[in-house]
Amino acid sequence: QGAGFAMGQARLGPARLHHCMRAIGECEVLISLMVKRSTERTTFGKRIDEYSSTQAAISLSRIELDQCRLLVQQTAHQLDTVGNKIARKQISMIKVAVARSYQSIADRTIQLYGARGVTNDTPAASAFSRARAFRIYDGPDEVHLQTIARLEQQEQSGSLLDHYLLNQEV
């Protein structure tokens, strides 16, 4: 009795990790859809995969997704080895990074599909809607950004910078 909040907090880290892993899987599908669309669609006599804007959309999506995947893997490792409390900053980081990348990738997919991208003919529009909601549920980005900044300040206070400044000749 009286430990409900602590129990709830203990479940949040793994739950947020799980949400991020699902979003990463959906982003893989979205990137595949972009690649498929770009090789099938032509405009002005060219396949759209020949346009630099299409290449940039696919490339940026891959970069963002792989960055998120590595951050999620790092966070999962920390949860397994040091626990929720110590991994709090990384948990907040994945929540923000994955949600923002998810929304960006979904948006690029919609853009590549044009008007069809905002219909139910492709999974892009519903992915965008889920991605936008992802930035709110499990805590809005702003809350996680505050947590990251506060924990970063705690980690940095009296550590690396002070050591660096002490060892510099003035």
N, CA and C of each residue as an Amber inpcrd file, in Angstrom:
protein
   510
   0.8340000  -1.1780000   0.0000000   0.0000000   0.0000000   0.0000000
   0.8840000   1.2490000   0.0000000   0.4800000   2.2300000  -0.8150000
   1.2320000   3.4780000  -0.8860000   2.3930000   3.4550000  -1.8720000
   2.5950000   2.3550000  -2.5550000   3.7220000   2.2450000  -3.4920000
   3.2630000   2.2570000  -4.9460000   2.0140000   2.6360000  -5.1830000
   1.4620000   2.6050000  -6.5410000   2.2140000   3.4830000  -7.5190000
   2.5610000   4.7030000  -7.0910000   3.2770000   5.6110000  -7.9820000
   4.6440000   5.0300000  -8.3390000   5.3580000   4.5160000  -7.3460000
   6.6830000   3.9200000  -7.5930000   6.5720000   2.7270000  -8.5420000
   5.5320000   1.9330000  -8.3640000   5.3450000   0.7800000  -9.2470000
   5.0540000   1.2360000 -10.6740000   4.2240000   2.2720000 -10.8040000
   3.9250000   2.8170000 -12.1260000   5.1580000   3.3640000 -12.8080000
   5.9730000   4.0920000 -12.0730000   7.2060000   4.6570000 -12.6220000
   8.1530000   3.5500000 -13.0840000   8.2120000   2.4570000 -12.3310000
   9.1080000   1.3480000 -12.6860000   8.7160000   0.7160000 -14.0200000
   7.4370000   0.7750000 -14.3750000   6.9630000   0.1890000 -15.6250000
   7.1200000   1.1170000 -16.8200000   7.2920000   2.4180000 -16.5660000
   7.3310000   3.3860000 -17.6660000   8.5330000   3.2070000 -18.5820000
   9.7010000   2.9640000 -18.0280000  10.9080000   2.8240000 -18.8570000
  10.7720000   1.7380000 -19.8960000  10.4750000   0.4890000 -19.4630000
  10.3100000  -0.5820000 -20.4440000   9.1460000  -0.3320000 -21.4090000
   8.0730000   0.2810000 -20.9280000   6.9350000   0.5610000 -21.8110000
   7.3290000   1.5720000 -22.8840000   8.0510000   2.6110000 -22.4950000
   8.4890000   3.6090000 -23.4790000   9.4440000   2.9780000 -24.4850000
  10.3070000   2.1170000 -24.0200000  11.2180000   1.4050000 -24.9100000
  10.4190000   0.5840000 -25.9290000   9.3890000  -0.0940000 -25.4580000
   8.5510000  -0.9100000 -26.3350000   7.8410000  -0.0450000 -27.3780000
   7.3070000   1.1070000 -26.9620000   6.6610000   2.0200000 -27.9110000
   7.6540000   2.4530000 -28.9920000   8.8660000   2.7590000 -28.5820000
   9.8930000   3.2020000 -29.5360000  10.2590000   2.0910000 -30.5150000
  10.3540000   0.8770000 -30.0200000  10.6920000  -0.2380000 -30.9140000
   9.5830000  -0.4560000 -31.9450000   8.3280000  -0.3330000 -31.5270000
   7.2240000  -0.4570000 -32.4700000   7.2720000   0.6520000 -33.5170000
   7.5630000   1.8700000 -33.0810000   7.6440000   3.0010000 -34.0120000
   8.7810000   2.7860000 -35.0070000   9.8920000   2.2640000 -34.5510000
  11.0210000   1.9800000 -35.4430000  10.6010000   0.9610000 -36.5110000
   9.8830000  -0.0620000 -36.1100000   9.3850000  -1.0460000 -37.0740000
   8.4730000  -0.4200000 -38.1060000   7.6030000   0.4660000 -37.6580000
   6.7030000   1.1300000 -38.5990000   7.4800000   2.0490000 -39.5360000
   8.5130000   2.6930000 -39.0260000   9.3400000   3.5620000 -39.8790000
  10.0560000   2.7580000 -40.9570000  10.4510000   1.5390000 -40.6430000
  11.0540000   0.6700000 -41.6700000  10.0680000   0.4420000 -42.8060000
   8.8160000   0.2060000 -42.4530000   7.7780000   0.0110000 -43.4670000
   7.6160000   1.2820000 -44.2910000   7.5950000   2.4330000 -43.6280000
   7.4300000   3.7050000 -44.3390000   8.5780000   3.9520000 -45.3180000
   9.7960000   3.6500000 -44.9060000  10.9390000   3.8350000 -45.8150000
  10.8140000   2.8880000 -47.0110000  10.3930000   1.6630000 -46.7610000
  10.1760000   0.7180000 -47.8710000   9.1160000   1.2370000 -48.8280000
   8.0640000   1.8220000 -48.2790000   7.0230000   2.4080000 -49.1280000
   7.5750000   3.5670000 -49.9580000   8.4320000   4.3820000 -49.3530000
   9.0260000   5.4960000 -50.1060000   9.8680000   4.9810000 -51.2640000
  10.6860000   3.9760000 -50.9840000  11.5460000   3.4240000 -52.0340000
  10.6920000   2.8280000 -53.1440000   9.6840000   2.0480000 -52.7810000
   8.7970000   1.4320000 -53.7740000   8.0980000   2.5070000 -54.6140000
   7.5370000   3.4890000 -53.9560000   6.8310000   4.5670000 -54.6590000
   7.7770000   5.3100000 -55.6130000   8.9850000   5.5650000 -55.1410000
   9.9240000   6.3630000 -55.9370000  10.3870000   5.6410000 -57.1970000
  10.3250000   4.3130000 -57.1930000  10.7360000   3.5690000 -58.3910000
   9.5720000   3.3120000 -59.3370000   8.3470000   3.4750000 -58.8380000
   7.1730000   3.2190000 -59.6720000   6.5650000   4.4810000 -60.2820000
   6.7590000   5.6100000 -59.6770000   6.1010000   6.8600000 -60.0950000
   7.0190000   7.6700000 -60.9890000   6.4580000   8.2240000 -62.0330000
   7.2240000   9.1080000 -62.9120000   6.5230000  10.4590000 -63.0000000
   7.3320000  11.4900000 -63.1310000   6.8270000  12.8430000 -63.4030000
   7.7570000  13.4850000 -64.4230000   7.1880000  14.1760000 -65.3500000
   7.9610000  14.8620000 -66.3940000   8.9670000  13.9300000 -67.0680000
   8.5490000  12.6680000 -67.2470000   9.3710000  11.7000000 -67.9610000
  10.4930000  11.0710000 -67.1490000  10.5490000  11.3460000 -65.8580000
  11.5940000  10.7680000 -65.0030000  10.9550000  10.0400000 -63.8260000
  11.5910000   8.9220000 -63.4360000  11.1600000   8.2870000 -62.1860000
  11.5080000   9.2380000 -61.0490000  10.6590000   9.2840000 -60.0290000
  10.9100000  10.2730000 -58.9720000  12.1100000   9.9140000 -58.0950000
  12.6190000   8.6800000 -58.2110000  13.8320000   8.3630000 -57.4590000
  15.0740000   9.0270000 -58.0750000  14.9180000   9.6280000 -59.2450000
  16.0210000  10.3470000 -59.8690000  16.1300000  11.7910000 -59.3730000
  15.1190000  12.2760000 -58.6730000  15.1360000  13.6490000 -58.1620000
  15.8940000  13.7080000 -56.8380000  16.6870000  14.7550000 -56.6910000
  17.4780000  14.8910000 -55.4620000  16.5890000  15.0350000 -54.2300000
  15.4270000  15.6400000 -54.3640000  14.5420000  15.7860000 -53.2010000
  14.0330000  14.4280000 -52.7200000  13.7740000  13.5240000 -53.6520000
  13.3490000  12.1700000 -53.2780000  14.5030000  11.4270000 -52.6310000
  15.6770000  11.5420000 -53.2210000  16.8550000  10.8900000 -52.6550000
  17.1380000  11.4080000 -51.2500000  16.9840000  12.7180000 -51.0650000
  17.2100000  13.3120000 -49.7430000  16.1780000  12.8020000 -48.7410000
  14.9260000  12.7040000 -49.1500000  13.8720000  12.2330000 -48.2440000
  14.1590000  10.8160000 -47.7560000  14.5450000   9.9590000 -48.6680000
  14.8500000   8.5720000 -48.3090000  16.1180000   8.5150000 -47.4590000
  17.1350000   9.2470000 -47.8590000  18.4070000   9.2280000 -47.1320000
  18.2690000   9.7720000 -45.7090000  17.6100000  10.9120000 -45.5610000
  17.4190000  11.4930000 -44.2350000  16.5960000  10.5660000 -43.3440000
  15.6160000   9.9200000 -43.9390000  14.7980000   8.9800000 -43.1670000
  15.6380000   7.8210000 -42.6630000  16.4910000   7.2940000 -43.5180000
  17.3570000   6.1860000 -43.0980000  18.3250000   6.6300000 -41.9970000
  18.9270000   7.8010000 -42.1640000  19.8710000   8.3070000 -41.1630000
  19.1740000   8.4680000 -39.8140000  18.0250000   9.1480000 -39.8210000
  17.2910000   9.3800000 -38.5760000  16.8830000   8.0690000 -37.9240000
  16.4080000   7.1370000 -38.7270000  15.9400000   5.8760000 -38.1720000
  17.0880000   5.0840000 -37.5490000  18.2070000   5.0240000 -38.2310000
  19.3390000   4.2810000 -37.6800000  19.9100000   4.9490000 -36.4270000
  19.9000000   6.2750000 -36.3760000  20.3100000   6.9670000 -35.1470000
  19.3910000   6.5820000 -33.9940000  18.1060000   6.5900000 -34.2680000
  17.1340000   6.2230000 -33.2290000  17.3160000   4.7780000 -32.7880000
  17.5230000   3.9010000 -33.7490000  17.7040000   2.4880000 -33.4230000
  18.9060000   2.3060000 -32.4810000  20.0100000   2.9820000 -32.7660000
  21.1870000   2.8660000 -31.9020000  20.9180000   3.4330000 -30.5120000
  20.2170000   4.5400000 -30.4370000  19.8800000   5.1350000 -29.1470000
  18.9580000   4.2100000 -28.3510000  18.0120000   3.5700000 -29.0200000
  17.1190000   2.6230000 -28.3550000  17.9010000   1.4000000 -27.8720000
  18.8280000   0.9130000 -28.6730000  19.6460000  -0.2260000 -28.2550000
  20.4910000   0.1270000 -27.0280000  21.0580000   1.3280000 -27.0260000
  21.8390000   1.7830000 -25.8800000  20.9580000   1.8600000 -24.6290000
  19.7640000   2.3880000 -24.7920000  18.8370000   2.5150000 -23.6700000
  18.4190000   1.1480000 -23.1560000  18.1300000   0.2190000 -24.0500000
  17.7560000  -1.1410000 -23.6460000  18.8900000  -1.7840000 -22.8550000
  20.1090000  -1.5850000 -23.3190000  21.2760000  -2.1280000 -22.6030000
  21.3630000  -1.5210000 -21.1980000  21.1540000  -0.2220000 -21.0980000
  21.2030000   0.4140000 -19.7760000  20.0840000  -0.0970000 -18.8710000
  18.8890000  -0.2430000 -19.4060000  17.7960000  -0.7800000 -18.5940000
  18.1480000  -2.1680000 -18.0720000  18.7640000  -2.9800000 -18.9200000
  19.1450000  -4.3370000 -18.5190000  20.2800000  -4.3630000 -17.5030000
  21.1960000  -3.4110000 -17.6070000  22.4060000  -3.4860000 -16.7840000
  22.3940000  -2.5920000 -15.5450000  21.7810000  -1.4060000 -15.6370000
  21.8290000  -0.4950000 -14.4870000  20.4510000  -0.0890000 -13.9800000
  19.3980000  -0.4070000 -14.7160000  18.0370000  -0.1530000 -14.2520000
  17.4450000   1.1620000 -14.6950000  16.1450000   1.2960000 -14.4050000
  15.3500000   2.4430000 -14.8390000  15.8630000   3.7710000 -14.3280000
  16.2040000   3.8150000 -13.0610000  16.5450000   5.1000000 -12.4500000
  17.7670000   5.7190000 -13.1170000  18.7720000   4.9400000 -13.3510000
  20.0020000   5.4630000 -13.9610000  19.8080000   5.7210000 -15.4560000
  18.9100000   4.9770000 -16.0810000  18.6710000   5.1390000 -17.5210000
  17.6070000   6.1950000 -17.8330000  17.1880000   6.9820000 -16.8420000
  16.1080000   7.9520000 -17.0520000  16.3850000   8.9290000 -18.1870000
  17.6040000   9.4350000 -18.2550000  17.9090000  10.4030000 -19.3140000
  17.7910000   9.7550000 -20.6850000  18.3270000   8.5480000 -20.8300000
  18.2580000   7.8610000 -22.1180000  16.8170000   7.5100000 -22.4790000
  16.0090000   7.1760000 -21.4850000  14.5970000   6.8810000 -21.7440000
  13.9090000   8.1310000 -22.3000000  14.1680000   9.2710000 -21.6870000
  13.5830000  10.5220000 -22.1950000  14.1250000  10.8550000 -23.5750000
  15.4100000  10.5750000 -23.8060000  16.0090000  10.8640000 -25.1050000
  15.3620000  10.0510000 -26.2200000  15.1200000   8.7630000 -25.9770000
  14.5070000   7.9560000 -27.0380000  13.0740000   8.3910000 -27.2780000
  12.3930000   8.7740000 -26.2190000  11.0040000   9.2080000 -26.3650000
  10.9130000  10.4090000 -27.3080000  11.8230000  11.3590000 -27.1450000
  11.8080000  12.5560000 -27.9940000  12.3370000  12.2290000 -29.3920000
  13.4910000  11.5870000 -29.4610000  14.1410000  11.3330000 -30.7520000
  13.2940000  10.4510000 -31.6570000  12.7750000   9.3660000 -31.1240000
  11.9980000   8.4450000 -31.9500000  10.6840000   9.0940000 -32.3870000
  10.0220000   9.7860000 -31.4840000   8.7450000  10.4170000 -31.8400000
   8.9240000  11.4470000 -32.9490000   9.9580000  12.2490000 -32.8450000
  10.1900000  13.2740000 -33.8700000  10.5970000  12.6630000 -35.2030000
  11.4510000  11.6570000 -35.1600000  11.8600000  10.9900000 -36.4010000
  10.6840000  10.2640000 -37.0390000   9.8900000   9.6130000 -36.2260000
   8.6900000   8.9090000 -36.7050000   7.7850000   9.8820000 -37.4570000
   7.5430000  11.0410000 -36.8720000   6.6840000  12.0230000 -37.5200000
   7.3170000  12.5380000 -38.8120000   8.6090000  12.8000000 -38.8000000
   9.2980000  13.2920000 -40.0040000   9.2680000  12.2640000 -41.1320000
   9.5080000  11.0120000 -40.7920000   9.5150000   9.9520000 -41.8050000
   8.1150000   9.7540000 -42.3710000   7.1130000   9.7790000 -41.5120000
   5.7290000   9.6620000 -41.9910000   5.3770000  10.8380000 -42.9020000
   5.8180000  12.0250000 -42.5270000   5.5510000  13.2110000 -43.3390000
   6.2260000  13.0960000 -44.7080000   7.4560000  12.6270000 -44.7420000
   8.1460000  12.4620000 -46.0300000   7.4510000  11.4190000 -46.8930000
   6.9470000  10.3780000 -46.2680000   6.2290000   9.3470000 -47.0180000
   4.9750000   9.9390000 -47.6530000   4.2330000  10.7190000 -46.8740000
   3.0510000  11.3970000 -47.4150000   3.4490000  12.2680000 -48.5970000
   4.5220000  13.0120000 -48.4430000   4.9750000  13.9150000 -49.5090000
   5.2760000  13.1460000 -50.7950000   5.9270000  11.9970000 -50.6710000
   6.2550000  11.2060000 -51.8620000   5.0110000  10.6250000 -52.5370000
   3.9820000  10.3730000 -51.7640000   2.7520000   9.8370000 -52.3330000
   1.8200000  10.9300000 -52.8270000   2.1030000  12.1780000 -52.4780000
   1.2400000  13.2670000 -52.9150000  -0.1390000  13.1460000 -52.2930000
  -1.1600000  13.5080000 -53.0580000  -2.5340000  13.4970000 -52.5420000
  -2.9430000  12.1150000 -52.0280000  -2.4440000  11.0770000 -52.6710000
  -2.7610000   9.7100000 -52.2390000  -2.2180000   9.4390000 -50.8300000
  -1.1660000  10.1500000 -50.4390000  -0.5520000   9.9500000 -49.1290000
  -1.4170000  10.3630000 -47.9540000  -2.4000000  11.2230000 -48.2070000
  -3.2770000  11.6620000 -47.1140000  -4.6020000  10.9020000 -47.0930000
  -4.6860000   9.8400000 -47.8870000  -5.8860000   9.0070000 -47.9100000
  -5.6080000   7.6930000 -47.1860000  -6.6230000   6.8610000 -47.1270000
  -6.4500000   5.5320000 -46.5320000  -5.9000000   4.5130000 -47.5300000
  -5.5230000   4.9780000 -48.7290000  -4.9500000   4.0800000 -49.7280000
  -3.5480000   3.6080000 -49.3520000  -2.8770000   4.3620000 -48.4990000
  -1.5480000   3.9730000 -48.0210000  -1.5530000   4.0900000 -46.4930000
  -0.6140000   3.4630000 -45.8220000  -0.5470000   3.5850000 -44.3660000
   0.0920000   4.8950000 -43.8940000   0.4670000   5.7560000 -44.8130000
   1.2160000   6.9620000 -44.4490000   0.4150000   7.9340000 -43.5850000
  -0.8200000   8.1980000 -43.9420000  -1.6200000   9.1740000 -43.1950000
  -1.9000000   8.6910000 -41.7760000  -2.2410000   7.4350000 -41.6260000
  -2.4950000   6.9270000 -40.2690000  -1.1940000   6.8470000 -39.4700000
  -0.0850000   6.5740000 -40.1380000   1.2090000   6.5750000 -39.4480000
   1.5390000   7.9750000 -38.9470000   1.2570000   8.9790000 -39.7690000
   1.5130000  10.3550000 -39.3550000   0.6710000  10.7120000 -38.1340000
  -0.5740000  10.2980000 -38.1460000  -1.4640000  10.5650000 -37.0160000
  -0.9520000   9.8840000 -35.7450000  -0.5420000   8.6270000 -35.8520000
   0.0190000   7.9190000 -34.6920000   1.3180000   8.5560000 -34.2320000
   2.1360000   8.9810000 -35.1950000   3.4130000   9.6160000 -34.8460000
   3.1900000  10.9190000 -34.0890000   2.2170000  11.6910000 -34.5180000
   1.9240000  12.9530000 -33.8260000   1.4260000  12.7050000 -32.4150000
   0.5650000  11.7080000 -32.2700000   0.0650000  11.3560000 -30.9380000
   1.1910000  10.8330000 -30.0500000   2.1490000  10.1450000 -30.6510000
   3.2870000   9.5890000 -29.9150000   4.0940000  10.6940000 -29.2280000
   4.0650000  11.8950000 -29.7940000   4.7920000  13.0140000 -29.1920000
   4.0690000  13.5620000 -27.9700000   2.8770000  13.0530000 -27.6950000
   2.0960000  13.5290000 -26.5530000   1.9300000  12.4480000 -25.4890000
   1.4740000  11.2470000 -25.9030000   1.2820000  10.2210000 -24.8780000
   2.6400000   9.7720000 -24.3410000   2.6300000   9.2040000 -23.1620000
   3.8540000   8.8930000 -22.4010000   4.5850000  10.1710000 -22.0220000
   3.9000000  11.2820000 -22.0170000   4.4990000  12.5590000 -21.6550000
   4.8830000  13.3360000 -22.8890000   4.5300000  14.6060000 -22.9290000
   4.8730000  15.4280000 -24.0920000   6.3870000  15.6460000 -24.1910000
   6.8420000  15.9250000 -25.4050000   8.2710000  16.1630000 -25.6450000
   8.8570000  17.1660000 -24.6500000   8.1070000  18.2240000 -24.3760000
   8.6240000  19.3000000 -23.5190000   9.0120000  18.7790000 -22.1410000
   8.2280000  17.8570000 -21.5900000   8.5390000  17.2830000 -20.2790000
   9.8330000  16.4770000 -20.3560000   9.9710000  15.7030000 -21.4120000
  11.1850000  14.8890000 -21.5680000  12.4080000  15.7650000 -21.8150000
  12.2400000  16.8360000 -22.5610000  13.3650000  17.7510000 -22.7890000
  13.8130000  18.3980000 -21.4790000  12.8650000  18.7470000 -20.6200000
  13.2160000  19.2980000 -19.3050000  13.9830000  18.2740000 -18.4840000
  13.5280000  17.0370000 -18.5220000  14.2100000  15.9680000 -17.7840000
  15.6300000  15.7770000 -18.2980000  15.7870000  15.7380000 -19.6120000
  17.1200000  15.5580000 -20.2020000  18.0420000  16.6960000 -19.7750000
  17.5770000  17.9320000 -19.8720000  18.4010000  19.0900000 -19.5070000
  18.7850000  19.0460000 -18.0320000  17.8250000  18.7420000 -17.1870000
  18.0990000  18.6960000 -15.7410000  19.1260000  17.6100000 -15.4200000
  18.9550000  16.4240000 -15.9780000  19.8930000  15.3340000 -15.7120000
  21.2680000  15.6190000 -16.3210000  21.2810000  16.2440000 -17.4810000
  22.5630000  16.6190000 -18.1010000  23.3010000  17.6210000 -17.2270000
  22.5770000  18.6000000 -16.6940000  23.1920000  19.5900000 -15.8100000
  23.7510000  18.9300000 -14.5550000  23.0090000  17.9750000 -14.0020000
  23.4880000  17.2580000 -12.8210000  24.7650000  16.4830000 -13.1320000
  24.7740000  15.8170000 -14.2860000  25.9550000  15.0400000 -14.6750000
  27.1570000  15.9410000 -14.9210000  26.9070000  17.1200000 -15.4870000
  27.9990000  18.0120000 -15.8640000  28.5050000  18.8590000 -14.7020000
  27.6890000  19.0540000 -13.6900000  28.1030000  19.9520000 -12.6040000
  29.3270000  19.3940000 -11.8960000  30.3600000  20.2180000 -11.8860000
  31.5940000  19.8450000 -11.1950000  32.3410000  18.6850000 -11.8010000
  32.1380000  18.4110000 -13.0810000  32.8160000  17.2500000 -13.6490000
  33.7620000  17.6360000 -14.7620000  33.4310000  17.2850000 -15.9500000
  34.3180000  17.4000000 -17.0990000  34.7830000  18.8340000 -17.3530000
  33.8820000  19.7870000 -17.3330000  34.2450000  21.1660000 -17.6200000
  35.2040000  21.7100000 -16.5720000  34.9100000  21.4590000 -15.2990000
  35.8020000  21.9280000 -14.2360000  37.1950000  21.3140000 -14.3800000
  37.2380000  20.0220000 -14.6790000  38.5090000  19.3490000 -14.8780000
  39.2610000  19.9800000 -16.0450000  38.5830000  20.2680000 -17.1110000
  39.1970000  20.8830000 -18.2810000  39.7450000  22.2690000 -17.9450000
  38.9200000  23.0700000 -17.2800000  39.3310000  24.4370000 -16.9390000
  40.5000000  24.4550000 -15.9610000  40.5480000  23.5440000 -15.0340000
  41.6510000  23.4620000 -14.0650000  42.9750000  23.1370000 -14.7380000
  42.9170000  22.3970000 -15.8120000  44.1340000  21.9590000 -16.4990000
  44.5680000  22.8880000 -17.6390000  43.8840000  24.0060000 -17.8180000
  44.2460000  24.9600000 -18.8550000  45.1440000  26.0390000 -18.2730000
  46.1140000  26.4200000 -19.0500000  46.9620000  27.5360000 -18.6400000
  46.2510000  28.8260000 -18.9840000  46.2550000  29.7500000 -18.0760000
  45.5690000  31.0300000 -18.2900000  46.5710000  32.0820000 -18.7000000
